């Protein structure tokens, strides 16, 4: 199990931004489940996020068929609203799971969260209309949001020393891997069987992961140092921490407005540019593959130079990729490069913000801080809805890319401010 580390003094916690210990201190426990190694804990957390990614991104893959299914009666505007509901659920799930994980233990909160997005996938597979599908996505969002925060905090607790960004990257890489899996499954399933089996596949795979989470012992409840404040949102806003927490929100929200919107509308936007469905799905897969490659490419840099500084570079990649597409690039190699840059920037930037939060706040607040980061990012949940409104208003796919380009530019400006503010702590 993880080795011990020294906790900062309570007065330091209240007066300054503190670097958290690299590994959680284990507690005695009567839990008789098999204890697994630090590497195994991180691997299990990554598997959880793979299924989170599948259940999250599968909706974007099925949007064209939802619009074509006359029995559902869903138009672009409604599809955008339904797409946004999952992120509303994620906001609530991440915020509550972060605090509960710090207070009650990460593993039970993780198990409940995985159960919720399993139920959401089952409901979506049998939904008969927009209301049912929206409810299913909201429930799935509660589970995905809670599981992201719990898995990230748990993996970070078991991270090797000076490898926090790499550990966050490995864990969060599961989301685009799950998205890639959704695209690959969709290329076979959608033309042959329609959209419902896509959610059913996600439910079956999620059930298998849930069994693993329940079968082994993944960690202990973090201890609270003497004199330190118990985990709560208020504990994030003491003295110098407050500005850091606010900058996290200001950077994460527009970044994920862009990323969530692209995940929902990339396939449909490329289809409206007269690419066949298979090619449009390949472009969507390029987006997620760019996210995976970019995350691992930058993780080592972040551990060396600091996640905030590298986050400025990745945010600039998003702006560059969207700018190229908004200019109307159609030459396939350059188009693929722009999409890969968008994936690298959108996903990697939130990884780096999460990594920064895990360092800037002490261990007993780590889950709360990561929950705050993720819930802040889910303020970008209106991204898919706004993209749907842009399409409904007749601005077409280039209007969608211009919208997300503007939000990416806002993120770049705030990330620069964040890097300057935390240059001495990271």
Short mmCIF file of C-alpha atoms in Angstrom, two decimals:
data_model
loop_
_atom_site.label_atom_id
_atom_site.label_comp_id
_atom_site.label_asym_id
_atom_site.label_seq_id
_atom_site.Cartn_x
_atom_site.Cartn_y
_atom_site.Cartn_z
CA UNK A 1 0.00 0.00 0.00
CA UNK A 2 1.08 3.60 -0.36
CA UNK A 3 3.93 4.90 1.77
CA UNK A 4 3.55 7.63 4.36
CA UNK A 5 4.13 11.35 3.80
CA UNK A 6 4.31 14.38 6.04
CA UNK A 7 1.26 16.61 6.29
CA UNK A 8 1.67 20.41 6.22
CA UNK A 9 1.18 22.23 9.49
CA UNK A 10 -2.39 23.44 10.11
CA UNK A 11 -1.40 27.11 10.17
CA UNK A 12 0.31 26.71 6.82
CA UNK A 13 -2.84 25.18 5.40
CA UNK A 14 -4.89 28.20 6.27
CA UNK A 15 -2.37 30.85 5.27
CA UNK A 16 -0.78 29.65 2.03
CA UNK A 17 -1.23 27.49 -1.01
CA UNK A 18 0.38 24.21 -0.01
CA UNK A 19 1.85 21.40 -2.05
CA UNK A 20 0.01 18.19 -1.12
CA UNK A 21 1.84 15.01 -0.16
CA UNK A 22 2.52 12.68 -3.06
CA UNK A 23 1.15 9.52 -1.48
CA UNK A 24 -1.69 8.95 0.96
CA UNK A 25 -0.95 7.59 4.43
CA UNK A 26 -2.76 4.26 4.95
CA UNK A 27 -5.07 3.70 7.89
CA UNK A 28 -5.83 0.56 9.79
CA UNK A 29 -8.94 -1.16 8.52
CA UNK A 30 -11.11 -4.22 9.16
CA UNK A 31 -11.92 -4.48 5.45
CA UNK A 32 -11.21 -8.10 4.45
CA UNK A 33 -11.21 -7.50 0.70
CA UNK A 34 -7.92 -8.11 -1.09
CA UNK A 35 -5.57 -5.12 -0.92
CA UNK A 36 -3.99 -4.27 -4.28
CA UNK A 37 -0.83 -2.40 -5.22
CA UNK A 38 -0.61 1.30 -6.01
CA UNK A 39 -0.18 0.51 -9.72
CA UNK A 40 -3.26 -1.72 -9.66
CA UNK A 41 -5.33 1.02 -8.01
CA UNK A 42 -4.34 3.47 -10.74
CA UNK A 43 -5.11 0.86 -13.42
CA UNK A 44 -8.58 0.18 -11.97
CA UNK A 45 -9.28 3.92 -11.79
CA UNK A 46 -8.25 4.20 -15.44
CA UNK A 47 -10.64 1.36 -16.37
CA UNK A 48 -13.43 3.23 -14.59
CA UNK A 49 -12.71 6.32 -16.65
CA UNK A 50 -12.68 4.27 -19.86
CA UNK A 51 -16.31 3.39 -19.24
CA UNK A 52 -17.03 6.95 -18.15
CA UNK A 53 -15.64 8.08 -21.49
CA UNK A 54 -17.71 5.55 -23.41
CA UNK A 55 -20.93 6.48 -21.60
CA UNK A 56 -20.14 10.18 -21.97
CA UNK A 57 -19.08 10.34 -25.62
CA UNK A 58 -21.42 7.68 -27.03
CA UNK A 59 -24.16 10.29 -27.27
CA UNK A 60 -22.25 12.33 -29.83
CA UNK A 61 -21.80 9.20 -31.97
CA UNK A 62 -25.54 8.46 -32.05
CA UNK A 63 -26.80 12.03 -32.60
CA UNK A 64 -27.22 11.65 -36.41
CA UNK A 65 -29.41 8.56 -35.93
CA UNK A 66 -31.38 10.21 -33.12
CA UNK A 67 -32.19 13.09 -35.47
CA UNK A 68 -33.23 10.62 -38.17
CA UNK A 69 -35.43 8.54 -35.80
CA UNK A 70 -38.90 9.97 -36.42
CA UNK A 71 -40.34 8.07 -33.49
CA UNK A 72 -38.26 10.15 -31.08
CA UNK A 73 -39.24 13.53 -32.55
CA UNK A 74 -35.86 15.08 -31.70
CA UNK A 75 -34.50 18.09 -33.62
CA UNK A 76 -31.04 19.71 -33.37
CA UNK A 77 -32.09 22.09 -30.58
CA UNK A 78 -33.60 19.30 -28.48
CA UNK A 79 -30.64 17.04 -29.17
CA UNK A 80 -28.32 19.76 -27.89
CA UNK A 81 -30.33 20.18 -24.69
CA UNK A 82 -30.38 16.42 -24.08
CA UNK A 83 -26.63 16.37 -24.73
CA UNK A 84 -26.11 19.10 -22.14
CA UNK A 85 -28.09 17.32 -19.41
CA UNK A 86 -25.34 14.77 -18.87
CA UNK A 87 -22.99 17.62 -18.00
CA UNK A 88 -25.48 19.19 -15.63
CA UNK A 89 -25.58 15.85 -13.81
CA UNK A 90 -21.80 15.69 -13.87
CA UNK A 91 -21.55 19.10 -12.20
CA UNK A 92 -23.67 17.97 -9.26
CA UNK A 93 -22.05 14.54 -9.12
CA UNK A 94 -18.48 15.84 -9.13
CA UNK A 95 -19.10 18.51 -6.52
CA UNK A 96 -20.84 16.19 -4.07
CA UNK A 97 -18.58 13.17 -4.64
CA UNK A 98 -15.43 15.18 -3.99
CA UNK A 99 -16.55 16.27 -0.53
CA UNK A 100 -18.13 12.90 0.34
CA UNK A 101 -15.02 11.04 -0.77
CA UNK A 102 -12.82 13.13 1.52
CA UNK A 103 -15.21 12.55 4.43
CA UNK A 104 -16.45 8.97 3.95
CA UNK A 105 -13.79 7.34 1.78
CA UNK A 106 -13.29 7.31 -1.97
CA UNK A 107 -14.12 3.68 -2.76
CA UNK A 108 -17.76 3.60 -1.57
CA UNK A 109 -18.46 6.87 -3.36
CA UNK A 110 -16.80 5.50 -6.50
CA UNK A 111 -18.94 2.33 -6.38
CA UNK A 112 -22.18 4.30 -6.05
CA UNK A 113 -21.13 6.60 -8.88
CA UNK A 114 -20.38 3.71 -11.26
CA UNK A 115 -23.76 2.19 -10.38
CA UNK A 116 -25.49 5.43 -11.34
CA UNK A 117 -24.01 5.70 -14.81
CA UNK A 118 -24.71 1.98 -15.32
CA UNK A 119 -28.40 2.64 -14.63
CA UNK A 120 -28.28 5.67 -16.93
CA UNK A 121 -26.95 3.55 -19.79
CA UNK A 122 -29.70 0.94 -19.32
CA UNK A 123 -32.38 3.65 -19.25
CA UNK A 124 -31.00 5.31 -22.40
CA UNK A 125 -31.09 1.99 -24.27
CA UNK A 126 -34.85 1.68 -23.70
CA UNK A 127 -35.84 5.38 -23.78
CA UNK A 128 -38.88 6.13 -25.90
CA UNK A 129 -38.49 9.87 -26.43
CA UNK A 130 -36.62 13.04 -25.61
CA UNK A 131 -37.83 13.16 -21.99
CA UNK A 132 -36.73 9.61 -21.21
CA UNK A 133 -33.43 10.05 -23.00
CA UNK A 134 -32.82 13.32 -21.18
CA UNK A 135 -33.54 11.70 -17.80
CA UNK A 136 -31.18 8.85 -18.63
CA UNK A 137 -28.40 11.24 -19.58
CA UNK A 138 -28.93 13.28 -16.42
CA UNK A 139 -28.65 10.14 -14.27
CA UNK A 140 -25.59 8.98 -16.19
CA UNK A 141 -24.06 12.41 -15.66
CA UNK A 142 -24.49 12.19 -11.88
CA UNK A 143 -22.58 8.92 -11.93
CA UNK A 144 -19.89 9.97 -14.39
CA UNK A 145 -19.21 13.23 -12.53
CA UNK A 146 -18.91 11.45 -9.21
CA UNK A 147 -16.74 8.69 -10.65
CA UNK A 148 -14.35 11.12 -12.39
CA UNK A 149 -13.68 13.01 -9.16
CA UNK A 150 -13.41 9.85 -7.04
CA UNK A 151 -11.17 7.98 -9.50
CA UNK A 152 -8.88 10.97 -10.01
CA UNK A 153 -8.47 11.62 -6.28
CA UNK A 154 -7.92 7.92 -5.56
CA UNK A 155 -5.33 7.54 -8.33
CA UNK A 156 -3.56 10.72 -7.21
CA UNK A 157 -3.43 9.35 -3.64
CA UNK A 158 -1.42 6.40 -4.96
CA UNK A 159 0.80 8.34 -7.38
CA UNK A 160 4.58 7.87 -7.36
CA UNK A 161 6.42 10.88 -6.00
CA UNK A 162 6.84 13.69 -8.54
CA UNK A 163 4.56 11.93 -11.03
CA UNK A 164 1.25 13.62 -10.22
CA UNK A 165 0.63 14.91 -13.77
CA UNK A 166 1.48 11.54 -15.31
CA UNK A 167 -0.88 9.76 -12.90
CA UNK A 168 -3.70 12.19 -13.65
CA UNK A 169 -2.99 11.74 -17.37
CA UNK A 170 -3.10 7.94 -17.16
CA UNK A 171 -6.38 8.08 -15.29
CA UNK A 172 -8.01 10.73 -17.46
CA UNK A 173 -6.77 9.04 -20.64
CA UNK A 174 -9.53 6.53 -20.01
CA UNK A 175 -12.10 9.10 -21.10
CA UNK A 176 -10.83 9.58 -24.69
CA UNK A 177 -10.01 5.86 -24.84
CA UNK A 178 -13.65 5.23 -24.00
CA UNK A 179 -14.63 7.76 -26.64
CA UNK A 180 -12.48 5.98 -29.20
CA UNK A 181 -14.11 2.71 -28.19
CA UNK A 182 -17.53 4.30 -28.70
CA UNK A 183 -16.52 5.45 -32.20
CA UNK A 184 -15.16 2.02 -33.14
CA UNK A 185 -18.22 0.21 -31.82
CA UNK A 186 -20.41 2.77 -33.58
CA UNK A 187 -18.76 2.17 -36.95
CA UNK A 188 -19.91 -1.45 -36.77
CA UNK A 189 -23.12 -1.23 -34.74
CA UNK A 190 -24.82 1.95 -35.95
CA UNK A 191 -25.25 1.06 -39.65
CA UNK A 192 -26.46 -2.45 -38.79
CA UNK A 193 -28.44 -2.23 -35.55
CA UNK A 194 -29.21 1.43 -34.88
CA UNK A 195 -28.47 3.57 -31.84
CA UNK A 196 -29.99 1.63 -28.91
CA UNK A 197 -27.40 -1.19 -28.80
CA UNK A 198 -24.68 1.45 -28.35
CA UNK A 199 -26.00 2.21 -24.86
CA UNK A 200 -26.57 -1.49 -24.13
CA UNK A 201 -22.91 -2.27 -24.88
CA UNK A 202 -21.89 0.49 -22.49
CA UNK A 203 -24.14 -0.94 -19.77
CA UNK A 204 -22.66 -4.44 -20.04
CA UNK A 205 -19.05 -3.22 -19.92
CA UNK A 206 -19.81 -0.86 -17.03
CA UNK A 207 -21.32 -3.74 -15.03
CA UNK A 208 -18.06 -5.67 -15.39
CA UNK A 209 -16.03 -2.71 -14.13
CA UNK A 210 -18.40 -2.28 -11.17
CA UNK A 211 -17.74 -5.88 -10.12
CA UNK A 212 -14.00 -5.14 -10.04
CA UNK A 213 -14.51 -1.98 -7.97
CA UNK A 214 -16.57 -3.92 -5.43
CA UNK A 215 -14.25 -6.94 -5.29
CA UNK A 216 -10.99 -5.36 -4.12
CA UNK A 217 -9.83 -2.82 -1.56
CA UNK A 218 -8.63 0.37 -3.25
CA UNK A 219 -7.71 2.73 -0.46
CA UNK A 220 -8.50 4.38 2.84
CA UNK A 221 -10.31 7.50 3.97
CA UNK A 222 -7.89 10.46 4.11
CA UNK A 223 -7.02 11.71 7.60
CA UNK A 224 -7.56 15.32 8.65
CA UNK A 225 -4.50 16.94 10.31
CA UNK A 226 -5.02 18.29 13.82
CA UNK A 227 -6.40 21.81 13.67
CA UNK A 228 -7.17 21.68 9.93
CA UNK A 229 -10.64 22.33 8.55
CA UNK A 230 -12.78 19.35 7.62
CA UNK A 231 -13.38 18.83 3.92
CA UNK A 232 -15.93 21.29 2.56
CA UNK A 233 -16.24 23.76 -0.27
CA UNK A 234 -15.60 26.59 2.17
CA UNK A 235 -12.20 25.10 3.00
CA UNK A 236 -11.13 25.82 -0.59
CA UNK A 237 -11.75 29.55 -0.17
CA UNK A 238 -9.42 30.56 2.66
CA UNK A 239 -7.06 33.47 2.12
CA UNK A 240 -4.73 32.80 -0.82
CA UNK A 241 -6.62 29.69 -1.91
CA UNK A 242 -9.69 31.65 -2.97
CA UNK A 243 -8.13 33.28 -6.03
CA UNK A 244 -6.69 29.94 -7.15
CA UNK A 245 -10.11 28.26 -6.86
CA UNK A 246 -11.74 31.08 -8.84
CA UNK A 247 -9.12 30.97 -11.59
CA UNK A 248 -9.65 27.21 -11.86
CA UNK A 249 -13.34 27.83 -12.53
CA UNK A 250 -12.64 30.63 -15.00
CA UNK A 251 -10.27 28.42 -17.02
CA UNK A 252 -12.08 25.09 -16.78
CA UNK A 253 -15.55 26.29 -17.78
CA UNK A 254 -14.75 27.74 -21.24
CA UNK A 255 -12.31 24.91 -21.96
CA UNK A 256 -15.01 22.30 -21.38
CA UNK A 257 -17.66 24.41 -23.13
CA UNK A 258 -15.46 23.81 -26.17
CA UNK A 259 -14.59 20.17 -25.47
CA UNK A 260 -18.10 19.01 -24.58
CA UNK A 261 -19.54 20.84 -27.56
CA UNK A 262 -17.06 19.26 -29.95
CA UNK A 263 -17.72 15.78 -28.56
CA UNK A 264 -21.44 16.26 -29.15
CA UNK A 265 -21.40 17.96 -32.55
CA UNK A 266 -18.22 16.87 -34.33
CA UNK A 267 -19.85 13.90 -36.09
CA UNK A 268 -22.94 15.87 -37.15
CA UNK A 269 -20.93 18.94 -38.21
CA UNK A 270 -18.68 16.87 -40.45
CA UNK A 271 -21.72 15.06 -41.84
CA UNK A 272 -23.23 18.45 -42.75
CA UNK A 273 -19.98 19.25 -44.57
CA UNK A 274 -20.92 16.30 -46.85
CA UNK A 275 -18.61 13.71 -45.33
CA UNK A 276 -20.24 10.24 -45.11
CA UNK A 277 -21.13 8.93 -41.65
CA UNK A 278 -18.13 6.58 -41.53
CA UNK A 279 -15.73 9.44 -42.33
CA UNK A 280 -17.46 11.71 -39.81
CA UNK A 281 -17.02 9.04 -37.14
CA UNK A 282 -13.35 8.74 -38.10
CA UNK A 283 -12.96 12.48 -37.56
CA UNK A 284 -14.59 12.10 -34.15
CA UNK A 285 -12.16 9.28 -33.38
CA UNK A 286 -9.27 11.53 -34.46
CA UNK A 287 -10.46 14.06 -31.90
CA UNK A 288 -10.22 11.50 -29.10
CA UNK A 289 -6.94 10.00 -30.36
CA UNK A 290 -5.48 13.51 -30.39
CA UNK A 291 -6.61 13.85 -26.79
CA UNK A 292 -4.83 10.63 -25.78
CA UNK A 293 -1.61 11.43 -27.63
CA UNK A 294 -1.53 15.01 -26.38
CA UNK A 295 -2.11 13.99 -22.79
CA UNK A 296 0.81 11.58 -22.67
CA UNK A 297 3.06 13.85 -24.71
CA UNK A 298 2.63 16.70 -22.24
CA UNK A 299 2.50 14.76 -18.93
CA UNK A 300 6.27 14.60 -18.54
CA UNK A 301 6.59 18.28 -19.39
CA UNK A 302 3.99 19.12 -16.77
CA UNK A 303 5.82 17.18 -14.05
CA UNK A 304 9.01 19.03 -15.01
CA UNK A 305 7.82 22.58 -15.70
CA UNK A 306 4.46 22.68 -13.95
CA UNK A 307 0.95 21.84 -15.20
CA UNK A 308 -0.22 25.45 -15.46
CA UNK A 309 2.59 26.52 -17.81
CA UNK A 310 2.09 23.52 -20.07
CA UNK A 311 -1.68 24.16 -19.92
CA UNK A 312 -1.13 27.47 -21.68
CA UNK A 313 0.48 25.59 -24.59
CA UNK A 314 -2.33 23.02 -24.82
CA UNK A 315 -5.01 25.73 -24.68
CA UNK A 316 -3.25 27.42 -27.60
CA UNK A 317 -3.45 24.13 -29.53
CA UNK A 318 -7.24 24.15 -29.23
CA UNK A 319 -7.41 27.70 -30.58
CA UNK A 320 -5.10 26.83 -33.49
CA UNK A 321 -7.06 23.71 -34.47
CA UNK A 322 -10.46 25.39 -34.34
CA UNK A 323 -9.12 28.43 -36.17
CA UNK A 324 -7.93 26.23 -39.01
CA UNK A 325 -11.29 24.47 -39.38
CA UNK A 326 -13.28 27.72 -39.10
CA UNK A 327 -11.23 29.05 -42.03
CA UNK A 328 -12.65 26.25 -44.17
CA UNK A 329 -9.69 23.91 -44.55
CA UNK A 330 -10.71 20.87 -46.63
CA UNK A 331 -7.36 19.28 -47.47
CA UNK A 332 -7.60 16.05 -45.53
CA UNK A 333 -4.10 15.85 -43.94
CA UNK A 334 -4.31 19.42 -42.65
CA UNK A 335 -7.91 18.92 -41.56
CA UNK A 336 -6.92 15.83 -39.56
CA UNK A 337 -4.07 17.79 -37.96
CA UNK A 338 -6.47 20.56 -36.89
CA UNK A 339 -8.87 18.03 -35.37
CA UNK A 340 -6.01 16.31 -33.53
CA UNK A 341 -4.87 19.68 -32.14
CA UNK A 342 -8.41 20.32 -30.91
CA UNK A 343 -8.42 16.96 -29.15
CA UNK A 344 -4.98 17.50 -27.67
CA UNK A 345 -5.91 20.91 -26.35
CA UNK A 346 -9.43 20.31 -25.10
CA UNK A 347 -8.80 17.16 -23.10
CA UNK A 348 -5.21 17.79 -22.02
CA UNK A 349 -5.92 21.25 -20.63
CA UNK A 350 -8.47 19.94 -18.12
CA UNK A 351 -6.02 17.16 -17.17
CA UNK A 352 -3.44 19.79 -16.34
CA UNK A 353 -5.90 21.89 -14.36
CA UNK A 354 -6.81 18.78 -12.33
CA UNK A 355 -3.14 18.03 -11.78
CA UNK A 356 -2.55 21.58 -10.57
CA UNK A 357 -5.49 21.34 -8.16
CA UNK A 358 -4.15 18.08 -6.70
CA UNK A 359 -0.85 19.84 -5.94
CA UNK A 360 -2.12 23.23 -4.79
CA UNK A 361 -4.48 21.88 -2.12
CA UNK A 362 -3.58 19.57 0.82
CA UNK A 363 -4.25 15.84 0.86
CA UNK A 364 -7.34 15.88 3.06
CA UNK A 365 -8.95 18.37 0.62
CA UNK A 366 -7.72 16.66 -2.54
CA UNK A 367 -11.04 15.07 -3.47
CA UNK A 368 -12.89 18.29 -2.72
CA UNK A 369 -10.44 20.29 -4.85
CA UNK A 370 -10.67 17.87 -7.77
CA UNK A 371 -14.45 17.82 -7.39
CA UNK A 372 -14.44 21.63 -7.54
CA UNK A 373 -12.25 21.56 -10.65
CA UNK A 374 -14.47 19.07 -12.43
CA UNK A 375 -17.74 20.67 -11.37
CA UNK A 376 -16.37 24.01 -12.58
CA UNK A 377 -15.61 22.42 -15.92
CA UNK A 378 -19.18 21.18 -16.16
CA UNK A 379 -20.37 24.77 -16.21
CA UNK A 380 -19.40 24.28 -19.84
CA UNK A 381 -22.40 21.96 -20.10
CA UNK A 382 -24.24 24.58 -22.13
CA UNK A 383 -21.71 24.05 -24.91
CA UNK A 384 -23.69 21.29 -26.68
CA UNK A 385 -26.95 23.23 -26.30
CA UNK A 386 -25.39 26.38 -27.75
CA UNK A 387 -24.00 24.38 -30.65
CA UNK A 388 -27.47 22.99 -31.33
CA UNK A 389 -28.93 26.51 -31.29
CA UNK A 390 -26.28 27.69 -33.74
CA UNK A 391 -27.20 24.87 -36.14
CA UNK A 392 -30.93 25.49 -35.69
CA UNK A 393 -30.40 29.19 -36.44
CA UNK A 394 -28.92 28.27 -39.82
CA UNK A 395 -25.29 29.23 -39.19
CA UNK A 396 -24.16 25.75 -40.19
CA UNK A 397 -21.13 23.74 -39.10
CA UNK A 398 -18.69 26.61 -39.56
CA UNK A 399 -20.78 28.66 -37.16
CA UNK A 400 -20.38 25.86 -34.60
CA UNK A 401 -16.62 25.83 -35.03
CA UNK A 402 -16.45 29.63 -34.73
CA UNK A 403 -18.47 29.48 -31.48
CA UNK A 404 -16.13 26.95 -29.93
CA UNK A 405 -13.10 28.83 -31.22
CA UNK A 406 -14.21 31.90 -29.26
CA UNK A 407 -14.61 29.92 -26.02
CA UNK A 408 -11.21 28.28 -26.57
CA UNK A 409 -9.64 31.73 -26.86
CA UNK A 410 -11.19 32.78 -23.54
CA UNK A 411 -9.69 29.67 -21.93
CA UNK A 412 -6.26 30.50 -23.31
CA UNK A 413 -6.35 33.98 -21.75
CA UNK A 414 -7.43 32.65 -18.32
CA UNK A 415 -4.88 29.81 -18.39
CA UNK A 416 -2.18 32.39 -18.94
CA UNK A 417 -3.38 34.30 -15.85
CA UNK A 418 -3.50 31.04 -13.86
CA UNK A 419 0.06 30.17 -14.85
CA UNK A 420 1.29 33.59 -13.77
CA UNK A 421 -0.57 33.41 -10.42
CA UNK A 422 0.75 29.93 -9.51
CA UNK A 423 4.27 30.21 -10.94
CA UNK A 424 5.85 29.99 -7.47
CA UNK A 425 3.65 27.08 -6.22
CA UNK A 426 3.86 24.77 -9.25
#
